[in-house]
PDB file of C-alpha atoms in Angstrom:
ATOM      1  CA  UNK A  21      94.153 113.017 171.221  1.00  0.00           C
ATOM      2  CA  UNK A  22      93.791 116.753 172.075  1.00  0.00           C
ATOM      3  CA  UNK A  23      98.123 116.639 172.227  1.00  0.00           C
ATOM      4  CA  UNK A  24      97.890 115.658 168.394  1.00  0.00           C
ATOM      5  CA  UNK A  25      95.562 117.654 167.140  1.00  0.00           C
ATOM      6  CA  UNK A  26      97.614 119.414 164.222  1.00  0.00           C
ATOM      7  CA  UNK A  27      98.348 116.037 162.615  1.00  0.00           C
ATOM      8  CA  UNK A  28      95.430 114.031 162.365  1.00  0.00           C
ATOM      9  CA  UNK A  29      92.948 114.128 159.903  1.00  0.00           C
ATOM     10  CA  UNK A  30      89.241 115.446 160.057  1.00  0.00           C
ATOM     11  CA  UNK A  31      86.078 115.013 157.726  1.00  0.00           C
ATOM     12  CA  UNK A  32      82.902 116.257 157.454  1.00  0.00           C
ATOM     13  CA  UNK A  33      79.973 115.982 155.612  1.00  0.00           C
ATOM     14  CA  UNK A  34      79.145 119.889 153.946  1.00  0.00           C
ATOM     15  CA  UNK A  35      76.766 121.329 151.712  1.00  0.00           C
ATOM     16  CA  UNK A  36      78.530 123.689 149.060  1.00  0.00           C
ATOM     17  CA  UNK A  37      77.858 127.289 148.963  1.00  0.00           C
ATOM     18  CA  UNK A  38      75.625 127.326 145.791  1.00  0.00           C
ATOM     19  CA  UNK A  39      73.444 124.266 147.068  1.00  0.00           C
ATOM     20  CA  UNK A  40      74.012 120.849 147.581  1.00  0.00           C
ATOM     21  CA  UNK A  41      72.908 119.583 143.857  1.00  0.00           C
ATOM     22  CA  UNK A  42      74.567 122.013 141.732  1.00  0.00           C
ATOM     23  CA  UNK A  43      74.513 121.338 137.579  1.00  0.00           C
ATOM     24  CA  UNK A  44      77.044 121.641 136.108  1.00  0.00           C
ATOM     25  CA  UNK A  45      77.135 124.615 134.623  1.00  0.00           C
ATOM     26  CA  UNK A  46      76.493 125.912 138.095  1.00  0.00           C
ATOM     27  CA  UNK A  47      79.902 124.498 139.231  1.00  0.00           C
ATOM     28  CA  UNK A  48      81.229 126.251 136.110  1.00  0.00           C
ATOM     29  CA  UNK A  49      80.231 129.801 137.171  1.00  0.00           C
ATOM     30  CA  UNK A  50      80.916 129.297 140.593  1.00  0.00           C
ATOM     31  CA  UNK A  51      85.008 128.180 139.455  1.00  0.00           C
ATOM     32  CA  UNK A  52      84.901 131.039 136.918  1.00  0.00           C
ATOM     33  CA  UNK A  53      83.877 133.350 139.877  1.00  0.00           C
ATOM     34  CA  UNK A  54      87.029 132.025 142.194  1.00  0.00           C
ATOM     35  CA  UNK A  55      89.032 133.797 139.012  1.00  0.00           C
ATOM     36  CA  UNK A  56      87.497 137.098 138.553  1.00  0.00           C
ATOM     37  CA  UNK A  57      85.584 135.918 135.423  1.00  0.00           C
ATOM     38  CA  UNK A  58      82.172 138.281 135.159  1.00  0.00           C
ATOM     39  CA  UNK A  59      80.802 136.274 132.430  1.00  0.00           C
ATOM     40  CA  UNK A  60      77.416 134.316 132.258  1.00  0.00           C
ATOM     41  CA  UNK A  61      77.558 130.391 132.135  1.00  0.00           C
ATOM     42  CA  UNK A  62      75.209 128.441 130.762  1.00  0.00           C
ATOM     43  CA  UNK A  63      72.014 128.969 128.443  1.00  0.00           C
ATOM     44  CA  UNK A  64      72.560 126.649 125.880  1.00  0.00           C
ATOM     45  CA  UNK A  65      70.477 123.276 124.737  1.00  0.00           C
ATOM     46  CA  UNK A  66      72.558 120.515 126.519  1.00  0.00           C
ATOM     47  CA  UNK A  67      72.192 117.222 128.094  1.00  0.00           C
ATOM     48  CA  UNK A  68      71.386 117.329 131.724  1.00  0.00           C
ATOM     49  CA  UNK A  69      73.048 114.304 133.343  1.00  0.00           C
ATOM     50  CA  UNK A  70      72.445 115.668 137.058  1.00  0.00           C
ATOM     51  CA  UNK A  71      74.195 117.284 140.069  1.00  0.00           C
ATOM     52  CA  UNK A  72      77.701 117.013 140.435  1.00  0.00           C
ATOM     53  CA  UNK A  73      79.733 117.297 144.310  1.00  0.00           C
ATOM     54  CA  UNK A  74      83.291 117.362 144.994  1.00  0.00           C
ATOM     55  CA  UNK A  75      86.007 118.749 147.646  1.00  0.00           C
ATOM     56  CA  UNK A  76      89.115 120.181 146.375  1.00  0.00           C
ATOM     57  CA  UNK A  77      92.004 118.764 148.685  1.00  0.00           C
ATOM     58  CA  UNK A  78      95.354 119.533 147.317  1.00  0.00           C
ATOM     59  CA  UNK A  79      96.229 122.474 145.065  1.00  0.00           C
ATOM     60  CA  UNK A  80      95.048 122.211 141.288  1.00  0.00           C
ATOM     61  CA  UNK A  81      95.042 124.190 137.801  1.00  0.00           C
ATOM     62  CA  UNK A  82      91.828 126.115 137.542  1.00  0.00           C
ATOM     63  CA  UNK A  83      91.930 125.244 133.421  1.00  0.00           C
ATOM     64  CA  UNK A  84      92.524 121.614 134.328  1.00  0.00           C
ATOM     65  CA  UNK A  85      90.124 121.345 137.306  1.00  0.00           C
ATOM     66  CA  UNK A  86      87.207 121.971 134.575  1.00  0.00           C
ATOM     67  CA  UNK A  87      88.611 120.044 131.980  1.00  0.00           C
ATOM     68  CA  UNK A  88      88.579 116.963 134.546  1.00  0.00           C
ATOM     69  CA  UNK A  89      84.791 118.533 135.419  1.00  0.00           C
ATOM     70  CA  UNK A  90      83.856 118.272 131.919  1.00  0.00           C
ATOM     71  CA  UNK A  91      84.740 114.798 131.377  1.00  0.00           C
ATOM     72  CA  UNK A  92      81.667 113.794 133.831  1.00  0.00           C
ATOM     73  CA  UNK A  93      78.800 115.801 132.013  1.00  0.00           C
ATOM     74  CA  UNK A  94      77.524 116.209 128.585  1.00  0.00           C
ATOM     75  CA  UNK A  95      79.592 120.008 128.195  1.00  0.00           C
ATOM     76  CA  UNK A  96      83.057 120.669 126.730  1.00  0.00           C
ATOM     77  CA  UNK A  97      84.418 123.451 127.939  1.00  0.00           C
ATOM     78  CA  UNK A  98      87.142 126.057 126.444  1.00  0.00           C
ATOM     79  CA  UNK A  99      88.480 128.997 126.860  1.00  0.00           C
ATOM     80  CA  UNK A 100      89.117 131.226 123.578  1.00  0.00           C
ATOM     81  CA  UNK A 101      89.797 134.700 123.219  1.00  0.00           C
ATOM     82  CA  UNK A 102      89.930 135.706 126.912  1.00  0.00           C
ATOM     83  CA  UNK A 103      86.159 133.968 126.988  1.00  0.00           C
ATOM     84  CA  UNK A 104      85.184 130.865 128.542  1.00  0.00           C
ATOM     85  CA  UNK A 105      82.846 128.752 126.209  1.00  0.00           C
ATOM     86  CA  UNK A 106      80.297 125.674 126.289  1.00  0.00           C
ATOM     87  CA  UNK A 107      79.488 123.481 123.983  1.00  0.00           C
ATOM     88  CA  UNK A 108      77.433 119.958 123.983  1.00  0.00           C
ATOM     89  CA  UNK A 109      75.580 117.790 121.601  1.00  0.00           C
ATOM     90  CA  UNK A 110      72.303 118.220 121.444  1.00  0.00           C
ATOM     91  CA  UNK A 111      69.108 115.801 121.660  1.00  0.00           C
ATOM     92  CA  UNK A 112      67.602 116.503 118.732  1.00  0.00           C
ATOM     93  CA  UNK A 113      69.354 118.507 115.637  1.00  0.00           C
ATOM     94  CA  UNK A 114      67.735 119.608 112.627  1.00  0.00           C
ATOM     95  CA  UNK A 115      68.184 120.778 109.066  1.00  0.00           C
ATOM     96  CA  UNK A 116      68.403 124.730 110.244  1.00  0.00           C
ATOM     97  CA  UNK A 117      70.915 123.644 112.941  1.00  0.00           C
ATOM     98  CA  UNK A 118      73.996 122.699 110.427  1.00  0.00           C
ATOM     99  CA  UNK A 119      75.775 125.188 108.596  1.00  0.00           C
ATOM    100  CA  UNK A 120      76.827 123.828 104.481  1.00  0.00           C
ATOM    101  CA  UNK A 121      80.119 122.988 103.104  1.00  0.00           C
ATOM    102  CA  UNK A 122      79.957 122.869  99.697  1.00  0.00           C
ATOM    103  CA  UNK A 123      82.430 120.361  98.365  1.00  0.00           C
ATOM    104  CA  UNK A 124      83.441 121.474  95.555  1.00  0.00           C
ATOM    105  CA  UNK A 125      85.236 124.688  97.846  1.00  0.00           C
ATOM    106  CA  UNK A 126      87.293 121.853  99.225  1.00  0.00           C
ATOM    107  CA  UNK A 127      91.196 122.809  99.050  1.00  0.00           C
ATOM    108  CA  UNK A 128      92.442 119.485 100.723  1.00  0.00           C
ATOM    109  CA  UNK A 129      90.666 116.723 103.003  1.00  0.00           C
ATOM    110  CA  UNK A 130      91.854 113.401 104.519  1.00  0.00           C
ATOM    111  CA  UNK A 131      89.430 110.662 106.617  1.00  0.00           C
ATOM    112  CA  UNK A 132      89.602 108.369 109.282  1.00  0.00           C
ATOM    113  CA  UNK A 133      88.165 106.811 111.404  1.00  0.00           C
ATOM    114  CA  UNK A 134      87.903 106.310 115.748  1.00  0.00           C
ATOM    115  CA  UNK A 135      90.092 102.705 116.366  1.00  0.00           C
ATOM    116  CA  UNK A 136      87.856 100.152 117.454  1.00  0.00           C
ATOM    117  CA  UNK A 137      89.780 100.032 120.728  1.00  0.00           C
ATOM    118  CA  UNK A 138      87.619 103.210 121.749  1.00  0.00           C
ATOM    119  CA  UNK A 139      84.457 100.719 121.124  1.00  0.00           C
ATOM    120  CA  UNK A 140      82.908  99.453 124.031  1.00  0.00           C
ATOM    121  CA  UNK A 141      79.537  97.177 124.688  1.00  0.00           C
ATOM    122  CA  UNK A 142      79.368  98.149 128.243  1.00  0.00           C
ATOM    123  CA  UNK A 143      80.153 100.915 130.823  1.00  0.00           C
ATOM    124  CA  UNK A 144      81.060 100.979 134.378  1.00  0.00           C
ATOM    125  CA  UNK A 145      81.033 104.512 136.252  1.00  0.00           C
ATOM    126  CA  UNK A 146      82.798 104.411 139.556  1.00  0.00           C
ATOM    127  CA  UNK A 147      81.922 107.240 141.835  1.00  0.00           C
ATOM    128  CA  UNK A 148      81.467 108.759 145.845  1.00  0.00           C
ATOM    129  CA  UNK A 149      85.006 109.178 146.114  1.00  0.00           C
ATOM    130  CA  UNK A 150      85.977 108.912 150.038  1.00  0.00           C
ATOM    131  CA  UNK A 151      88.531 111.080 150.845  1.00  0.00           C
ATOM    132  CA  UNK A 152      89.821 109.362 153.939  1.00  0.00           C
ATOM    133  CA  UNK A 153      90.568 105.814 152.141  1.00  0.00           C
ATOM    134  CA  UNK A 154      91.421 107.681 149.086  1.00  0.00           C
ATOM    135  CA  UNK A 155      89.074 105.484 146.874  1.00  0.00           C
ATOM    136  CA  UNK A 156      85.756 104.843 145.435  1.00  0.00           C
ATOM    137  CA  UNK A 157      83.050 103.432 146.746  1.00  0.00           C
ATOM    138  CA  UNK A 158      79.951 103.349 144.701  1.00  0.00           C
ATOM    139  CA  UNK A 159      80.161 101.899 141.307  1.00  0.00           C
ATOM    140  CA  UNK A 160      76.879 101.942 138.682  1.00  0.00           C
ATOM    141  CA  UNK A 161      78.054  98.102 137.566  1.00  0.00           C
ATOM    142  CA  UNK A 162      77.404  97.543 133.520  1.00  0.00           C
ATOM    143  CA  UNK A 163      75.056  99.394 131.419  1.00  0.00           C
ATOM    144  CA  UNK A 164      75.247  98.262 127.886  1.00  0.00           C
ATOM    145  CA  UNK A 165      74.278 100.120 125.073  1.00  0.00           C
ATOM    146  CA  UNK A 166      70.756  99.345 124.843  1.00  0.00           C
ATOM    147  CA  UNK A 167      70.706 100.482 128.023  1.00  0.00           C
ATOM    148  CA  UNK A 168      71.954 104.176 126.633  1.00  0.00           C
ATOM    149  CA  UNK A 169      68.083 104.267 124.098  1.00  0.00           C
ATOM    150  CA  UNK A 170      69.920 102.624 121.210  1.00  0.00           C
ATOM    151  CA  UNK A 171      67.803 100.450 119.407  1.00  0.00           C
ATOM    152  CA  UNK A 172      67.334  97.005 121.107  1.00  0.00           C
ATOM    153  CA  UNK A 173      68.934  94.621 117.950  1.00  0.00           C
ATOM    154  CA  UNK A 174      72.274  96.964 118.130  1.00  0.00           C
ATOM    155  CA  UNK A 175      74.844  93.618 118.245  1.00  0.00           C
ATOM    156  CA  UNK A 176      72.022  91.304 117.874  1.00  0.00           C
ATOM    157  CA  UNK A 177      70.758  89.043 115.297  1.00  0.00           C
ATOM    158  CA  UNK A 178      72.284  89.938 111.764  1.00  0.00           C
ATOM    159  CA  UNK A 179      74.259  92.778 113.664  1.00  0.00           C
ATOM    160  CA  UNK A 180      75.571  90.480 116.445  1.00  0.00           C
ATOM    161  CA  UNK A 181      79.493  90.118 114.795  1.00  0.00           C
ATOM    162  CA  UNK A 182      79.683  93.341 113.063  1.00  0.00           C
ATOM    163  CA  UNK A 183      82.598  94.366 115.300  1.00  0.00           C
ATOM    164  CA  UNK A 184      84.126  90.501 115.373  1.00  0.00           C
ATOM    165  CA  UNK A 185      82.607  87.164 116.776  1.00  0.00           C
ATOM    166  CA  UNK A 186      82.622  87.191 120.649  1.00  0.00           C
ATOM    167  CA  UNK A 187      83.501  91.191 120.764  1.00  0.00           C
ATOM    168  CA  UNK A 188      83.439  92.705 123.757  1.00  0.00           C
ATOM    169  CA  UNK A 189      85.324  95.704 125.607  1.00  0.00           C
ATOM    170  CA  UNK A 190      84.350  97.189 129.332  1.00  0.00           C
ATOM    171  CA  UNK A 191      85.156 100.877 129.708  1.00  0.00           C
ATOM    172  CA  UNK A 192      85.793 101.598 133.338  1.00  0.00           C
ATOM    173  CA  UNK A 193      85.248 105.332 133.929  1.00  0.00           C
ATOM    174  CA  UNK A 194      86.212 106.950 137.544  1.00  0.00           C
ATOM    175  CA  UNK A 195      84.658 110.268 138.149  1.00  0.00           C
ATOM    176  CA  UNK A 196      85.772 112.227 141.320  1.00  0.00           C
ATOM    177  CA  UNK A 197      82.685 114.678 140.627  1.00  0.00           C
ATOM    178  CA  UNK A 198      79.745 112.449 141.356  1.00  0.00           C
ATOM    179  CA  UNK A 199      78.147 111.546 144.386  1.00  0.00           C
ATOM    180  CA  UNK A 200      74.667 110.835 142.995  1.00  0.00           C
ATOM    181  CA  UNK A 201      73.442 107.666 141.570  1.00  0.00           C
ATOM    182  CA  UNK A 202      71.067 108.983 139.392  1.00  0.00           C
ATOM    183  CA  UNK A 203      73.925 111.268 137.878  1.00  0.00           C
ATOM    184  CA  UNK A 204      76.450 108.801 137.792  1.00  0.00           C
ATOM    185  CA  UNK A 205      73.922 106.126 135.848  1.00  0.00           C
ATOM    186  CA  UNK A 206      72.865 109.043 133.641  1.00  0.00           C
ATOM    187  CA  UNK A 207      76.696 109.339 132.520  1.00  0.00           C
ATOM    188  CA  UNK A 208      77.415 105.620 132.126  1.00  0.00           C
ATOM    189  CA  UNK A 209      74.138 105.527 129.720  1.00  0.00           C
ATOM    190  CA  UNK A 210      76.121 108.813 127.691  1.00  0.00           C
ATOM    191  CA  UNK A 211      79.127 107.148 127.250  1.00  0.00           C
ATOM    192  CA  UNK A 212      77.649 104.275 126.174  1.00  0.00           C
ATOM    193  CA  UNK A 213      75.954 106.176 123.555  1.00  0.00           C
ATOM    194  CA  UNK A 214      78.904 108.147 122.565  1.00  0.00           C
ATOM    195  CA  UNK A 215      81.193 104.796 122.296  1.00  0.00           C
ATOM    196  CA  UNK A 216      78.748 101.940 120.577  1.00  0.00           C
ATOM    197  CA  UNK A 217      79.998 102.878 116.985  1.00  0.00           C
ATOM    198  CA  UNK A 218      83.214 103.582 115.161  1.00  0.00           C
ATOM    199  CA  UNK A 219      82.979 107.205 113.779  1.00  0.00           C
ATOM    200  CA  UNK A 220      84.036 108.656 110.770  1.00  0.00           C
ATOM    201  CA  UNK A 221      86.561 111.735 111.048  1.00  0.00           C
ATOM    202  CA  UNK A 222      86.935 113.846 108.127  1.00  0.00           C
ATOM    203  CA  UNK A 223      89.893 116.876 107.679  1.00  0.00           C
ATOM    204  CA  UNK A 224      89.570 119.771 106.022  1.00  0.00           C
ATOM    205  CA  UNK A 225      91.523 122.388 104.364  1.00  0.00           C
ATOM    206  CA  UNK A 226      89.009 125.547 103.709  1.00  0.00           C
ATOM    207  CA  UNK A 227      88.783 128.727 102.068  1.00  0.00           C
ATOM    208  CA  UNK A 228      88.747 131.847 104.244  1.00  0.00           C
ATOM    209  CA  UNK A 229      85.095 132.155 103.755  1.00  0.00           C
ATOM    210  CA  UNK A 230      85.080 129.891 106.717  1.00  0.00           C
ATOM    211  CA  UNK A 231      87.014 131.045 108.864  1.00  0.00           C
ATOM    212  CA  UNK A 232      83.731 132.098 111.234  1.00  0.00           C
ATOM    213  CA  UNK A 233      83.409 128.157 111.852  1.00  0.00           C
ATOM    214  CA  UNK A 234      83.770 127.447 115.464  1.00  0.00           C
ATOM    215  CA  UNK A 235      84.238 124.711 117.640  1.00  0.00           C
ATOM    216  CA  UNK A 236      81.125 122.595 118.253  1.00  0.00           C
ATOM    217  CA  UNK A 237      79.393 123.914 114.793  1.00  0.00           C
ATOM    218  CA  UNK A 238      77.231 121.361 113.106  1.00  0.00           C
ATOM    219  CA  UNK A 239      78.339 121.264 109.531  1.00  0.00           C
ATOM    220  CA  UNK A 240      77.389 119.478 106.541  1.00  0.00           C
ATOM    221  CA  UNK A 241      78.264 118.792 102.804  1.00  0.00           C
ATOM    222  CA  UNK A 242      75.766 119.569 100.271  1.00  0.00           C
ATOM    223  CA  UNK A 243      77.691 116.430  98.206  1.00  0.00           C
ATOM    224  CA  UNK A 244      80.314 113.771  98.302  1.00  0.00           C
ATOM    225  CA  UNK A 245      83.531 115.247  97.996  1.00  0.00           C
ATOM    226  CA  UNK A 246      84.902 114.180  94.316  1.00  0.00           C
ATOM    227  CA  UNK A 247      82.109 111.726  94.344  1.00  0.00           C
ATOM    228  CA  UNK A 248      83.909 109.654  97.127  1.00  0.00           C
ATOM    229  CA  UNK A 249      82.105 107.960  99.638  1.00  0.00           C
ATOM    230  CA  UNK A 250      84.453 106.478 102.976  1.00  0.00           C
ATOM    231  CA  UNK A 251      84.394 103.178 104.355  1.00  0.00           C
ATOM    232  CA  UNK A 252      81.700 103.209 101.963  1.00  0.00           C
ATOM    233  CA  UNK A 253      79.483 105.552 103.384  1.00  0.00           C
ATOM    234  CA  UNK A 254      77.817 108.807 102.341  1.00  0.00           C
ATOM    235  CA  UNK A 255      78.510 111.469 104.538  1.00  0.00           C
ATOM    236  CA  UNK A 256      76.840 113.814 102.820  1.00  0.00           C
ATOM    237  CA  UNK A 257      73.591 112.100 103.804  1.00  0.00           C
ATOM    238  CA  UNK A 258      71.506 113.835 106.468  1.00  0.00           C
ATOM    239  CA  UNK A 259      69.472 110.811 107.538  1.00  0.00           C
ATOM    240  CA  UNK A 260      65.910 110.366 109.292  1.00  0.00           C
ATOM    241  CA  UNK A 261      63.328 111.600 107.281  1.00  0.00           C
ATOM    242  CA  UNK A 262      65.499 114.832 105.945  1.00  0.00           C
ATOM    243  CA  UNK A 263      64.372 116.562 108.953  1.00  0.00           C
ATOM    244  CA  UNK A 264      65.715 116.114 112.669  1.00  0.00           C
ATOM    245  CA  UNK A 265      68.228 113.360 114.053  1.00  0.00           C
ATOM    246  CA  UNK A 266      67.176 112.221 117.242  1.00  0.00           C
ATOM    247  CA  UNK A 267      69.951 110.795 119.395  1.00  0.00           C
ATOM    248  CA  UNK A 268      67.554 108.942 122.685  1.00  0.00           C
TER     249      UNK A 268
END
């Protein structure tokens, strides 16, 4: 109705200006470029999950718009210092890649560890977000965690209650960034990964020696601190041969 043409609604199917299966960091420079940023994005070792596609519709914070962006890929981004920053975890890490602690320069520490409601045995990514019904339409269904390359006896046999008998929590994960299966499965099998286990958090109170520690370094202790292990673990272990850890 040509008389009502102001109020209705239109859609269209459009191919972005940097292609139509940008990465990630792609996305990144391109936002970064919207605010006058002249900075490089990307070159670092990271976890490729796939292309990512999106339409912004209503007015949004820049800082929050790739904090929401992040949450779908294997990145965390931050700004610090004026200087927008990437980090990931890795593949593969080895010896050369952490930078020591030694535990006796320990001024304080406390531990913890992630609440088992943050554990989940399988993960459900719902993506294609249609903007005219204002919902989702494509969902990956469950991938489990032997789906994400952990071993195939994680919850089985001896293993099978090590969280409680009949344990079992679904996290539903809705991603406004994804149009791709491939990308969306890819992201279901990460968060699987990253949420099979309870992890150990550890606090520290430092020295100034390290104050150059960033955010995203790969530390570790050359000992227990005051002997201690936690949850009756050692920490201080670096696992796998002494060389790499390989997370599949």
């Amino acid at each position: 109705d040509i008389d009502r043409l102001k109020s209705q609604k239109f859609f269209a199917n459009v191919i972005g200006r940097i292609s139509s299966t940008p990465s990630a960091p792609n996305v990144f420079a391109e936002i970064l470029s919207e605010l006058n940023f002249n900075q490089e994005v990307g070159g670092i070792d990271y976890t490729n999950l796939g292309s990512y596609s999106f339409t912004i519709d209503k007015k949004i914070n820049s800082k929050k718009l790739i904090e929401e962006i992040g949450e779908s890929t294997s990145l965390y981004p931050y700004f610090k210092d004026g200087q927008f920053n990437l980090k990931s975890i890795k593949n593969i890490y080895s010896i050369a890649d952490a930078k020591i602690i030694k535990a006796d320069d320990v001024i304080n520490y406390k531990y913890d560890r992630t609440k088992i409601e943050k554990v989940y045995t399988r993960v459900n990514v719902k993506y294609h977000y249609d903007y005219g019904i204002k919902d989702f339409t494509r969902e990956t269904g469950d991938v489990t965690p032997t789906n994400s390359g952990l071993s195939s006896d994680y919850l089985t046999g001896s293993n099978e209650n090590y969280f409680g008998e009949d344990f079992d929590q679904e996290l539903v994960f809705e991603s406004k960034y994804i149009r791709d299966k491939a990308t969306a499965f890819n992201l279901a099998r990460y968060l699987c990964g990253l949420h099979a286990n309870q992890h150990n958090l550890i606090t520290l109170t430092l020295p100034l020696n390290y104050i150059t520690l960033e955010l995203g370094d790969i530390v570790q202790l050359d000992k227990l601190i005051q002997g201690r292990r936690i949850f009756g673990e050692d920490y201080s272990l670096f696992d796998i041969n002494n060389t790499k850890y390989t997370r599949n």
